[in-house]
Coordinates of C-alpha atoms and ligand atoms in Angstrom, one line a residue:
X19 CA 32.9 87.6 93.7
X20 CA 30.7 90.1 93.2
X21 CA 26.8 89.5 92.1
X22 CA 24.7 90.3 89.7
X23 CA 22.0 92.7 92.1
X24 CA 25.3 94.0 93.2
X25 CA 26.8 95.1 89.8
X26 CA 24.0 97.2 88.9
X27 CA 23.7 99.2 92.0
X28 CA 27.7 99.8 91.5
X29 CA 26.9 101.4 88.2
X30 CA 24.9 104.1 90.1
X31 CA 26.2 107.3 90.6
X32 CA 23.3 109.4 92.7
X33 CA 22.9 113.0 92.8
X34 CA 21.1 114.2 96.1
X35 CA 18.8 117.1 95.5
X36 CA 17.5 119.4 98.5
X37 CA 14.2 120.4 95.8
X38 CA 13.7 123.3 98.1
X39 CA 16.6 125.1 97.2
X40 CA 17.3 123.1 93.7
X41 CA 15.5 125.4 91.2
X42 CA 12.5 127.6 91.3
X43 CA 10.5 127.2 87.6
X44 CA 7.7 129.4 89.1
X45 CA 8.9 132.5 90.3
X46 CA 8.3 132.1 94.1
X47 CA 11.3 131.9 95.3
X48 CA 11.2 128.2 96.0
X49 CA 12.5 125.3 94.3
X50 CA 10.1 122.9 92.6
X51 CA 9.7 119.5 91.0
X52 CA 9.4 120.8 87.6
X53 CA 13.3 122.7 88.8
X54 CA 14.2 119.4 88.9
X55 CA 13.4 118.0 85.6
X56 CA 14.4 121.1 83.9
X57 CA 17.8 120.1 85.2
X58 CA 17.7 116.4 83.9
X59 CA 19.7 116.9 81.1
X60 CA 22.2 118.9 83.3
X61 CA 23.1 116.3 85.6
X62 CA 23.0 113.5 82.7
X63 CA 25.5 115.8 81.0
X64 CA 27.3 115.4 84.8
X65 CA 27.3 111.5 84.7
X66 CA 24.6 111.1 86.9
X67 CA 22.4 108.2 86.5
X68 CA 20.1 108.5 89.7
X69 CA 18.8 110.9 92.0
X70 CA 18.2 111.2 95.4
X71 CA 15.2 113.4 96.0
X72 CA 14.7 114.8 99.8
X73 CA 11.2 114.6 100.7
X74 CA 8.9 116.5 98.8
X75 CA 5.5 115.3 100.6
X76 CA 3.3 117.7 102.1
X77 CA 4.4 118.4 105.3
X78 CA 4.5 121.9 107.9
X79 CA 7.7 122.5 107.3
X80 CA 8.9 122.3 110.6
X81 CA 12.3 120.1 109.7
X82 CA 12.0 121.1 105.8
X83 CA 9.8 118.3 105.1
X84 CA 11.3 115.3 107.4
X85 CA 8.1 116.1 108.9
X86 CA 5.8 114.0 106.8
X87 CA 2.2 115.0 107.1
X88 CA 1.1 112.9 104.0
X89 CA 3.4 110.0 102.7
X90 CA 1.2 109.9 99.3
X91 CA 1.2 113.4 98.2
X92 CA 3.4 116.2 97.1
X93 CA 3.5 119.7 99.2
X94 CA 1.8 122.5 97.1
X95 CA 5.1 124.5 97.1
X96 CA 7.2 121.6 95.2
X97 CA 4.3 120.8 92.7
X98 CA 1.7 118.3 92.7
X99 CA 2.2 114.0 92.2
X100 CA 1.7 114.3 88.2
X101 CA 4.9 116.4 88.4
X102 CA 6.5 113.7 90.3
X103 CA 5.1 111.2 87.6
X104 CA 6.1 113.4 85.0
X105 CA 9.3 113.6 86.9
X106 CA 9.7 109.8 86.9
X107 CA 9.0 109.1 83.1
X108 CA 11.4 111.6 81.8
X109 CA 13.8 110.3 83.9
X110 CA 13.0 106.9 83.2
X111 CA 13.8 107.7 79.4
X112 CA 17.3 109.4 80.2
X113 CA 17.9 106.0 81.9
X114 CA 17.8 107.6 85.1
X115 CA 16.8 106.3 88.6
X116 CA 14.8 107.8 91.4
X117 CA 15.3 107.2 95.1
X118 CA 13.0 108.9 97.0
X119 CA 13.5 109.4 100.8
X120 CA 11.6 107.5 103.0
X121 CA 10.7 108.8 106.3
X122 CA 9.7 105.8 108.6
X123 CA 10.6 106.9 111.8
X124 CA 8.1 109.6 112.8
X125 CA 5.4 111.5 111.1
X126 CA 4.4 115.3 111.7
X127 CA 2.1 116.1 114.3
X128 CA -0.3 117.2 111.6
X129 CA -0.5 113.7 110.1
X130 CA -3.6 112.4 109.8
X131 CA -2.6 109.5 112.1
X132 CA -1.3 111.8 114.8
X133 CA -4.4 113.6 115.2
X134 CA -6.6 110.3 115.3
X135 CA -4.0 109.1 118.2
X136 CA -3.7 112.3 120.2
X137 CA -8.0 112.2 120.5
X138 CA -8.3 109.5 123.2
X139 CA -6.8 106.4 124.9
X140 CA -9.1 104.1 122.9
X141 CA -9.5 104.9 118.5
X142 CA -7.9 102.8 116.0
X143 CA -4.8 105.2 115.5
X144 CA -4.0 105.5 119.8
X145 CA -1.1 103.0 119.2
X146 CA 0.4 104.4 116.4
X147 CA 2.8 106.1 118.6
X148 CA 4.2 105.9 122.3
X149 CA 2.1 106.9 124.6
X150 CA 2.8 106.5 127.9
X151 CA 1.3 108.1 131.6
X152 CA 5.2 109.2 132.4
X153 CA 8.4 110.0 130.5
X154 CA 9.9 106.2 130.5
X155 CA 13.9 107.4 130.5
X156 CA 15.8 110.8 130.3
X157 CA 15.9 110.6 126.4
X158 CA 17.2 113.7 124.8
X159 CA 15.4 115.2 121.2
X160 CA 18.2 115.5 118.7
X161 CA 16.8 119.2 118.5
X162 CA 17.7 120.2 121.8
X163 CA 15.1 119.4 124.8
X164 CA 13.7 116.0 126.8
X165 CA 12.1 113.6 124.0
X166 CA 8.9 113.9 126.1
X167 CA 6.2 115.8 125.8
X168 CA 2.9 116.2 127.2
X169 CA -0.1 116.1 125.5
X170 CA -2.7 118.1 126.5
X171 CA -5.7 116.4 124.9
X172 CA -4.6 113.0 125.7
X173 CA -3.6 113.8 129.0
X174 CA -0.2 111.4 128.5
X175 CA 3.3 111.7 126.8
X176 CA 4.8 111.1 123.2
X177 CA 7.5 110.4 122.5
X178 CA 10.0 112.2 119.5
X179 CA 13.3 111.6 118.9
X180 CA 13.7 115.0 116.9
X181 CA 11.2 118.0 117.1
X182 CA 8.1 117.8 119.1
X183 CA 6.0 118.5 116.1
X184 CA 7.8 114.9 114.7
X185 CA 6.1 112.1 117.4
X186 CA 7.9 108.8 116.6
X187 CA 5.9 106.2 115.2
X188 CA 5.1 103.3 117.0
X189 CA 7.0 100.3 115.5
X190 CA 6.0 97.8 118.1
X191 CA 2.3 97.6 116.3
X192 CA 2.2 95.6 113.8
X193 CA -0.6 98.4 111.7
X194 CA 2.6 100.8 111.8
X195 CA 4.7 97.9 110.1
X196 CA 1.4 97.2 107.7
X197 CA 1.2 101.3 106.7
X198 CA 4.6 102.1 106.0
X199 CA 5.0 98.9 104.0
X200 CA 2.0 100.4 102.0
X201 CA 3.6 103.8 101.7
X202 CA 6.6 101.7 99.9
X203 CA 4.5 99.8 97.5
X204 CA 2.5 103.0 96.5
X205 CA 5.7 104.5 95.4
X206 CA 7.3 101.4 93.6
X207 CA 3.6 101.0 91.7
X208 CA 4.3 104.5 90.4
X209 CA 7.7 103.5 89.7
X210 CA 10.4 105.0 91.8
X211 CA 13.4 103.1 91.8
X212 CA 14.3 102.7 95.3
X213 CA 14.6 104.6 98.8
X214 CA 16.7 106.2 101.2
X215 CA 16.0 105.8 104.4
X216 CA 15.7 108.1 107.3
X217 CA 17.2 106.8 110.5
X218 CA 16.5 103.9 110.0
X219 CA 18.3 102.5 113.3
X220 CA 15.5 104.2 115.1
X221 CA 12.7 102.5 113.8
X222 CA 13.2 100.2 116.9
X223 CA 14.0 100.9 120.4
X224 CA 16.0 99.4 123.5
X225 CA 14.5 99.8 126.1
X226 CA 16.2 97.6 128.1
X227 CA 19.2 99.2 127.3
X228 CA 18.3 102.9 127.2
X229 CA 18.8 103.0 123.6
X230 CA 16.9 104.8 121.2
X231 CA 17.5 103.0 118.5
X232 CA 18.8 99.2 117.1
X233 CA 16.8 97.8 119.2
X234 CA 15.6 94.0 119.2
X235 CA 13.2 94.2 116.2
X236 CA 15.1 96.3 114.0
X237 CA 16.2 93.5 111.2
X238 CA 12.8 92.2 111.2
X239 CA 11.2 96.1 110.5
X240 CA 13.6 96.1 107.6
X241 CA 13.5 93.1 106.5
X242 CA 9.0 93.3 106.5
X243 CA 9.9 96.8 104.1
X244 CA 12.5 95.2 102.2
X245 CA 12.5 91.7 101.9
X246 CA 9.4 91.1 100.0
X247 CA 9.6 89.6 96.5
X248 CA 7.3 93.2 95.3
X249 CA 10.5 95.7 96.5
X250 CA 13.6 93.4 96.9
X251 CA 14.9 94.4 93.5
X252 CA 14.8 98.3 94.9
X253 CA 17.9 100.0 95.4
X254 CA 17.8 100.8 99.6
X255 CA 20.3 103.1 101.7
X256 CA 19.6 103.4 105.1
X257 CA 21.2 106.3 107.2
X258 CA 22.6 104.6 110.2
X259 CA 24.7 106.7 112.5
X260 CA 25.4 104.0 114.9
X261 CA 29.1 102.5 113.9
X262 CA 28.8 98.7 114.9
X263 CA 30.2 96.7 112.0
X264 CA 28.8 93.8 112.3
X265 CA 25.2 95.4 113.0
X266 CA 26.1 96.8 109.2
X267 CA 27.3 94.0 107.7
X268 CA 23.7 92.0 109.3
X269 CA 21.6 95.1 107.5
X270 CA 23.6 95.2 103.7
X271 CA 24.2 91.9 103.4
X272 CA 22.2 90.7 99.6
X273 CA 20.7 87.5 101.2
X274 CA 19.2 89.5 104.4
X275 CA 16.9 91.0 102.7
X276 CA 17.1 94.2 104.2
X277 CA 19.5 97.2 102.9
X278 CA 21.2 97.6 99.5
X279 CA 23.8 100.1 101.6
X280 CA 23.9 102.4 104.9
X281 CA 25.3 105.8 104.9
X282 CA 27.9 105.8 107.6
X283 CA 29.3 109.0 109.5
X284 CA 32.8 108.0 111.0
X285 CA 34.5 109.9 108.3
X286 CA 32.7 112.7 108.9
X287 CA 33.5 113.2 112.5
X288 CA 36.7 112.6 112.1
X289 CA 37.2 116.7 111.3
X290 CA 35.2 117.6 114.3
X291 CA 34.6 116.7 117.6
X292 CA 31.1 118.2 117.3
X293 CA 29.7 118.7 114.7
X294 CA 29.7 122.5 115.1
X295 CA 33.7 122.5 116.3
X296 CA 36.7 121.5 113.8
X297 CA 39.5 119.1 115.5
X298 CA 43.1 119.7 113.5
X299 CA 43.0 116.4 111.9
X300 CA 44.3 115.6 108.4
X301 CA 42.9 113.7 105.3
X302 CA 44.9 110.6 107.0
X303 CA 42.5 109.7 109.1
X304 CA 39.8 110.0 106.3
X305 CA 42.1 107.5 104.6
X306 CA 42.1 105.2 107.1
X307 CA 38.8 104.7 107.8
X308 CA 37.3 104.5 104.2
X309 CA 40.4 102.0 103.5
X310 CA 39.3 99.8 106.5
X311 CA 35.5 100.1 104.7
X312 CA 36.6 99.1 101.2
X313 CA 38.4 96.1 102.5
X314 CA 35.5 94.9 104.8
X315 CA 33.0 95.5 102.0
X316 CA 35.4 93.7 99.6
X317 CA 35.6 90.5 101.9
X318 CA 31.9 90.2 102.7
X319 CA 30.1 91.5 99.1
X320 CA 28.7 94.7 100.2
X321 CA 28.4 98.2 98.8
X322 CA 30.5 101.2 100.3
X323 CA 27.8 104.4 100.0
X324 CA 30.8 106.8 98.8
X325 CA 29.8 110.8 100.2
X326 CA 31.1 113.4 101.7
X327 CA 28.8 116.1 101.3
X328 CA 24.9 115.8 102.6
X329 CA 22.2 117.9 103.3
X330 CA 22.8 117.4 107.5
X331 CA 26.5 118.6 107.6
X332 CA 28.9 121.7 107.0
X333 CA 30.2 121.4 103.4
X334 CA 33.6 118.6 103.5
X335 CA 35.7 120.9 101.9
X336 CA 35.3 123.4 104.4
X337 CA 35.7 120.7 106.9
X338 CA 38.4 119.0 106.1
X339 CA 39.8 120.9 102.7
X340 CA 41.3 123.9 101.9
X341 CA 38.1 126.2 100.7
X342 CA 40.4 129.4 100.0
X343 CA 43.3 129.4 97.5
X344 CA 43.8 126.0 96.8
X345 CA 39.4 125.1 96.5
X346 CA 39.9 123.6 92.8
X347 CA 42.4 121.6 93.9
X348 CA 40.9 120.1 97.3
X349 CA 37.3 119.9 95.5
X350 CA 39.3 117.4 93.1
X351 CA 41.3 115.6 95.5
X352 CA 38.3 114.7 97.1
X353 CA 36.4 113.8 94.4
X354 CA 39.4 111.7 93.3
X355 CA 39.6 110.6 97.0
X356 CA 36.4 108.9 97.2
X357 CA 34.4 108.5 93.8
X358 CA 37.2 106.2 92.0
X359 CA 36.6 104.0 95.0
X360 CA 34.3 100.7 94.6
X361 CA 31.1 101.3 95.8
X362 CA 27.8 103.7 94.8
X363 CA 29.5 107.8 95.1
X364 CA 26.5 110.4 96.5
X365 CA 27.1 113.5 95.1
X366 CA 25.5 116.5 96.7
X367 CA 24.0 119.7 94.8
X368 CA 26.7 122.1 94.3
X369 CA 29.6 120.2 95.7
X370 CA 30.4 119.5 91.9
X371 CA 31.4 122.7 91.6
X372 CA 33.0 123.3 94.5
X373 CA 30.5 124.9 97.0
X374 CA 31.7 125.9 100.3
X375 CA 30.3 126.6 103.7
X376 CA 28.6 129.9 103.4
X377 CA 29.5 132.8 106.1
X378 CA 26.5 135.1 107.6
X379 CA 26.7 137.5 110.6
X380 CA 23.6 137.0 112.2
X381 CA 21.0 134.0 113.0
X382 CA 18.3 135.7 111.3
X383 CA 19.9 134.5 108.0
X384 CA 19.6 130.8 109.1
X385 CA 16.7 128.7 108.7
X386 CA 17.6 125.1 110.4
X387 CA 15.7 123.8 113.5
X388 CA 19.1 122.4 114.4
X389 CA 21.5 125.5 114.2
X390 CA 18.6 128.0 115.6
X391 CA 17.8 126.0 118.8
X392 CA 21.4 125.1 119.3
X393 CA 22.5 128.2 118.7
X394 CA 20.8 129.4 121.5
X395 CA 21.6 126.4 124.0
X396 CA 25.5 127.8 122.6
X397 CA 24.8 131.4 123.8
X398 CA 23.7 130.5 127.7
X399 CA 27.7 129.4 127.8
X400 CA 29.7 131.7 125.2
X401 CA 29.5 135.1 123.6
X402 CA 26.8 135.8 120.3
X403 CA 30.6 136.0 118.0
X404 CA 32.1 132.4 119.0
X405 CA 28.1 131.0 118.9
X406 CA 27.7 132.2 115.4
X407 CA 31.0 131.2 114.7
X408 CA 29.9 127.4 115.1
X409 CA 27.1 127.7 113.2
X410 CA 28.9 129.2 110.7
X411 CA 31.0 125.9 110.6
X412 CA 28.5 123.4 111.1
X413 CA 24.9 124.3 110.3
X414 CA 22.9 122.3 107.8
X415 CA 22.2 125.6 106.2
X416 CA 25.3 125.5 104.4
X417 CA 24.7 123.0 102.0
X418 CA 20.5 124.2 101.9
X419 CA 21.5 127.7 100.7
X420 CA 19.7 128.2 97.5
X421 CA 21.9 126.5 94.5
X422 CA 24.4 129.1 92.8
X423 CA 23.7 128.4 89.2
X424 CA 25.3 132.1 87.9
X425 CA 26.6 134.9 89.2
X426 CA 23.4 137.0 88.6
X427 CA 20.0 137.9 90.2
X428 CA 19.6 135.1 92.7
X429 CA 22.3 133.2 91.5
X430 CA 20.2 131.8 88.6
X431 CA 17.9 130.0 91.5
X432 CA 14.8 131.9 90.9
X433 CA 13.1 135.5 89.6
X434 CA 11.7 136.2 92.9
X435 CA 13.5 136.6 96.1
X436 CA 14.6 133.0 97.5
X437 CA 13.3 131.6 101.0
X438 CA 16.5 132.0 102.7
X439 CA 19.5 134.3 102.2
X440 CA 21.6 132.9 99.2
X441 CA 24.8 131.6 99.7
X442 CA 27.7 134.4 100.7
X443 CA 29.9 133.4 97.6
X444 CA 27.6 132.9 95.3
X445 CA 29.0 135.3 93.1
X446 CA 32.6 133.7 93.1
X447 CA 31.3 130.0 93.4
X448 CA 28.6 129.0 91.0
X449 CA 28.1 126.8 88.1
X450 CA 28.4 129.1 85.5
X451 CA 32.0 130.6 86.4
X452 CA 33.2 127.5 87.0
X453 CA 32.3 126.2 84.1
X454 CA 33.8 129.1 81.8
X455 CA 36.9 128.5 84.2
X456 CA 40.7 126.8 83.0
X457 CA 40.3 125.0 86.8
X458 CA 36.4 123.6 86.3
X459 CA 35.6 121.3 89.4
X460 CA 32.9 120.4 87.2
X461 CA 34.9 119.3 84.1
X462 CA 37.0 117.2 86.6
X463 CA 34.0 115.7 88.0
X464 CA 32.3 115.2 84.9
X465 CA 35.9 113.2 83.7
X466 CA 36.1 111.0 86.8
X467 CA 32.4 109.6 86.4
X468 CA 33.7 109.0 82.9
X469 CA 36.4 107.0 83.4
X470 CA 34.1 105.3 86.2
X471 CA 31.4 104.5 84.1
X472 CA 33.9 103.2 81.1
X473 CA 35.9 101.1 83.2
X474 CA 35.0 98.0 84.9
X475 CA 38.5 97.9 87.5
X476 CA 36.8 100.6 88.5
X477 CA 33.4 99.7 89.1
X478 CA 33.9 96.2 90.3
X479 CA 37.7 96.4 90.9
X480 CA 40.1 94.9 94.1
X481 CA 40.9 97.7 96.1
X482 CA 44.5 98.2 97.4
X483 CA 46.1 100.7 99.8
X484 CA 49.2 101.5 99.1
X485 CA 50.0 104.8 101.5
X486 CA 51.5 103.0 104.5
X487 CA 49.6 104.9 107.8
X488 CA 52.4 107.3 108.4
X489 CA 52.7 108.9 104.5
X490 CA 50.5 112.1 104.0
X491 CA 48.9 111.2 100.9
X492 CA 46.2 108.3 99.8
X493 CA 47.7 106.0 97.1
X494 CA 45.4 103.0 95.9
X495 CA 45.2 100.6 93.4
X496 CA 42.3 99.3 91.4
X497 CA 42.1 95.9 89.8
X498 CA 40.2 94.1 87.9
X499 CA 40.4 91.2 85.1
X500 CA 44.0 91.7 84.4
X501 CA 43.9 95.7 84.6
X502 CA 45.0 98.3 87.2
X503 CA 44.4 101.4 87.4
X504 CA 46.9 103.3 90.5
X505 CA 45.1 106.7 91.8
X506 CA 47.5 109.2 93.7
X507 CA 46.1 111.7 96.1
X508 CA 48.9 114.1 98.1
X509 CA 47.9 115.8 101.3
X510 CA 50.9 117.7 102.2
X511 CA 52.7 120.6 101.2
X512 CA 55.1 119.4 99.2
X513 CA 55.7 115.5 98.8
X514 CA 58.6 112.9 97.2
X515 CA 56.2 110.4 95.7
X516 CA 57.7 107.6 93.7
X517 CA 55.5 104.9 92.3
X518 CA 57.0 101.7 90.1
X519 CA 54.7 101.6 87.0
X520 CA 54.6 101.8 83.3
X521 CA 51.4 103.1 83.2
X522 CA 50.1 106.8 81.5
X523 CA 48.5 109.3 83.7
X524 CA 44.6 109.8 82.1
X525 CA 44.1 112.5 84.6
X526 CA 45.4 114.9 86.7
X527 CA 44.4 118.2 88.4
X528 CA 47.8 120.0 88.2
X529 CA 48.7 119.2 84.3
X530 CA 50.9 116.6 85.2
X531 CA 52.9 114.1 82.6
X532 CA 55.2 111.9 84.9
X533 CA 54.0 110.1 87.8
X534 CA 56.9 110.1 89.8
X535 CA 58.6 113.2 91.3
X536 CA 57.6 116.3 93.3
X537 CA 53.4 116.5 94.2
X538 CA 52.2 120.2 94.9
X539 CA 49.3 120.3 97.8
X540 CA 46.3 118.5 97.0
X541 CA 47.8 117.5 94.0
X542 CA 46.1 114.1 92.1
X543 CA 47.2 111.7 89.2
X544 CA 45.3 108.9 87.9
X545 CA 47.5 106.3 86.3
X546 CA 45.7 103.7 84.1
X547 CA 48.5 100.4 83.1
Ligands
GLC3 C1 17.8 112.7 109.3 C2 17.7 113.7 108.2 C3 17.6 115.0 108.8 C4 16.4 115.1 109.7 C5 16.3 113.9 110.7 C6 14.9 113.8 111.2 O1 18.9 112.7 110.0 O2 18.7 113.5 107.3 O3 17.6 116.1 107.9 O4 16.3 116.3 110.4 O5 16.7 112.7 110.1 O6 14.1 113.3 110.2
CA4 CA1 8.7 127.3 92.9

């Protein structure tokens, strides 16, 4: 059973935009709000019907705008809020959503808030955030470094979980509950259509257990942002790195109040044992794990978030695919992989045509906090070459680069020189070529959302795994009010793959007619009965 809420988030298909490297309109080499709307008939074209927009408030910059210095404004290099209004009605007339990010976790030191709270021991704002005499634990900052640091002014520590420029907010005072719930409503008034939500696990801390995040009042945060008549239509995905299945299940469940879906990473490190170092590890263990997540979700009524790409990770492909010889054919696979799957798919700028990690010599082409403080924490144990290496693999600058639209100046991204070095294959990956190309990820792309959006076995659909564990490919069935639709994806070289059915294969990325017989690498057929 699925239920009503339910079915019309499962008709979304979201498109993640990264507007600082989307499309520059204005000619200064960063990408704006008004990029964005220019390319609303583009990504309608795709089959998009929402998009994810990475914050866009004004901010320092420090972490690219997770550094929120002003929830209710826009930063002068993206555009101003009319853009975002005008943003949100021509969307709203291609029947398209917009999730904006949400950033409830910490603020930027130059937040109005912060700069209240750092003045003394005793103004309105001094519990905003955690104060304390002493560092209470050996917390680490996901950037590298203690999570402590002294202030001078108010003679006492803060705490932040990522940069020190990013204090995390206080979550234990009820006035921090009370503004972000505020910051919500003055987005839904203007009419966004829902949120994603920046570690979210975060927004309460253990203490006892020397945990930094889902701690004791973490349901009841969400549930205070969420729950309320005014938002509980939103569409909500929280990013939740934390793999507990039952803390999910509490957090997405429809009558909790709390998440539409959570983003979760298992799949993701399955190729690496960092992030920054590749383990030899196949697509079967990607299998596996999003198999055991579309049968939970299946049992219990709750939506799979379907991604593989983001704007935190090296590109999937890359990661777990083949990006040389055989890139058309691994950028379908995985497309056919995870977006015929039930759930909401997340597609990520550029991964629709195939975008890979990008290569660069040197540091000074990389941007990221992440990949420039870690790449020197990497150097005080291995040479420059093997550090750069890693980065190469892992950095968040991969998917950041600025968007290959053509071959030409910029890659079509702006007039002016771009804020950071553009991608290293921009001129062999990019829209354009691909488009004009016989093997168009794009086409494919654009033909699986089709067949999504057409199909209800597909939206709402059982899912079925038919690979057993040991076979190197991912066979599944979808089924739904009578029909079934049987999608084939082959890993290995070369594979024997027989399947009983009198069904006609609607797509395919090698040409293929018969569904039985020899499959090439990477090879996919989509068999609807
Ligand atoms: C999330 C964001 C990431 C950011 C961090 C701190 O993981 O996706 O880009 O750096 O939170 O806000
Ligand atoms: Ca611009």
């Amino acid at each position: 059973m699925i239920s009503e809420q339910y079915k019309k988030f499962l008709s979304y298909v979201i498109y993640q935009v990264y507007p600082r490297s989307f499309n520059d309109t204005n000619g200064d080499g960063i990408g704006d709000i008004n990029g964005v709307i220019e390319k609303l008939d583009y990504l309608k074209e795709l089959g998009v019907n929402a998009i994810w927009l990475c914050p866009c408030y004004k901010s320092p910059n420090d972490d690219n705008g997770y550094d929120i210095a002003d929830y209710r404004d826009i930063m002068d290099e993206f555009g101003t809020l009319d853009d975002v209004k005008r943003l949100i009605s021509e969307m709203h007339k291609r029947d398209m959503k917009l999730i904006m990010d949400l950033v409830p976790n910490h603020t930027s030191s130059e937040h109005e808030w912060f700069k209240q709270s750092r003045m003394s021991k005793d103004n309105p704002y001094s519990d905003y955030y955690y104060w304390f005499d002493e560092p209470q634990n050996d917390w680490q900052s996901c950037f590298c470094g203690s999570a402590w640091e002294y202030d001078e002014q108010r003679g006492q520590y803060y705490l932040h979980s990522y940069a020190p420029s990013q204090p995390d907010l206080n979550w234990e005072n009820p006035k921090v509950v009370k503004e972000i719930q505020d910051v919500v409503d003055f987005w839904v008034d203007l009419g966004v259509d829902g949120f994603r939500c920046d570690v979210i696990d975060q927004i309460s801390k253990d203490w006892e257990r020397n945990s930094n995040c889902f701690g004791p009042q973490l349901h009841d945060h969400i549930h205070a942002l969420f729950g309320r008549d005014k938002v509980r239509h939103i569409f909500t995905v929280g990013e939740c790195w934390a793999g507990d299945i039952d803390e999910i299940v509490r957090h997405s469940a429809y009558e909790r109040g709390e998440l539409s879906t959570l983003f979760q990473f298992d799949h993701l490190a399955c190729g690496c044992t960092t992030k920054f170092r590749k383990k030899p590890e196949s697509l079967k263990s990607v299998r596996d794990i999003i198999a055991n997540w579309q049968t939970l979700n299946q049992e219990r009524d709750l939506i799979h978030a379907l991604f593989t790409d983001n704007h935190d990770n090296g590109r999937f492909i890359s990661r777990m695919g083949n990006d040389g010889e055989l890139r058309y054919e691994s950028a379908t696979c995985l497309a056919a992989m995870f977006y015929l799957l039930r759930g909401v798919p997340f597609i990520y700028q550029g991964q629709e045509f195939g975008l890979t990690n990008s290569h660069h010599d040197s540091i000074d082409e990389f941007d990221d906090i992440e990949s420039v403080n870690i790449y020197k924490y990497f150097c005080e144990n291995m040479t420059p070459e093997e550090a750069i290496e890693k980065i190469n693999f892992g950095s968040r600058d991969n998917p950041r680069r600025p968007m290959s639209w053509t071959a030409g100046k910029n890659g079509g991204f702006s007039d002016a020189e771009p804020w950071m070095p553009l991608h290293s294959r921009y001129k062999e990956i990019n829209l354009e070529t691909d488009r004009n190309s016989e093997k168009s990820v794009f086409k494919f792309y654009r033909d699986i959302l089709k067949i999504r959006r057409e199909n209800d076995a597909i939206l709402y659909g059982d899912f079925e795994l038919v690979s057993k564990k040991e076979d190197g490919n991912f066979i599944f069935t979808r089924t739904y009010e009578g029909k079934r639709f049987i999608v084939i994806c082959n890993f290995e070289e070369e594979a024997e793959i027989s399947v009983e059915t009198n069904g006609k294969i609607i797509l395919s990325n090698y040409g293929r007619d018969i569904v039985s017989g020899t499959y090439r690498p990477y090879e996919v057929a989509i068999i609807e009965e």
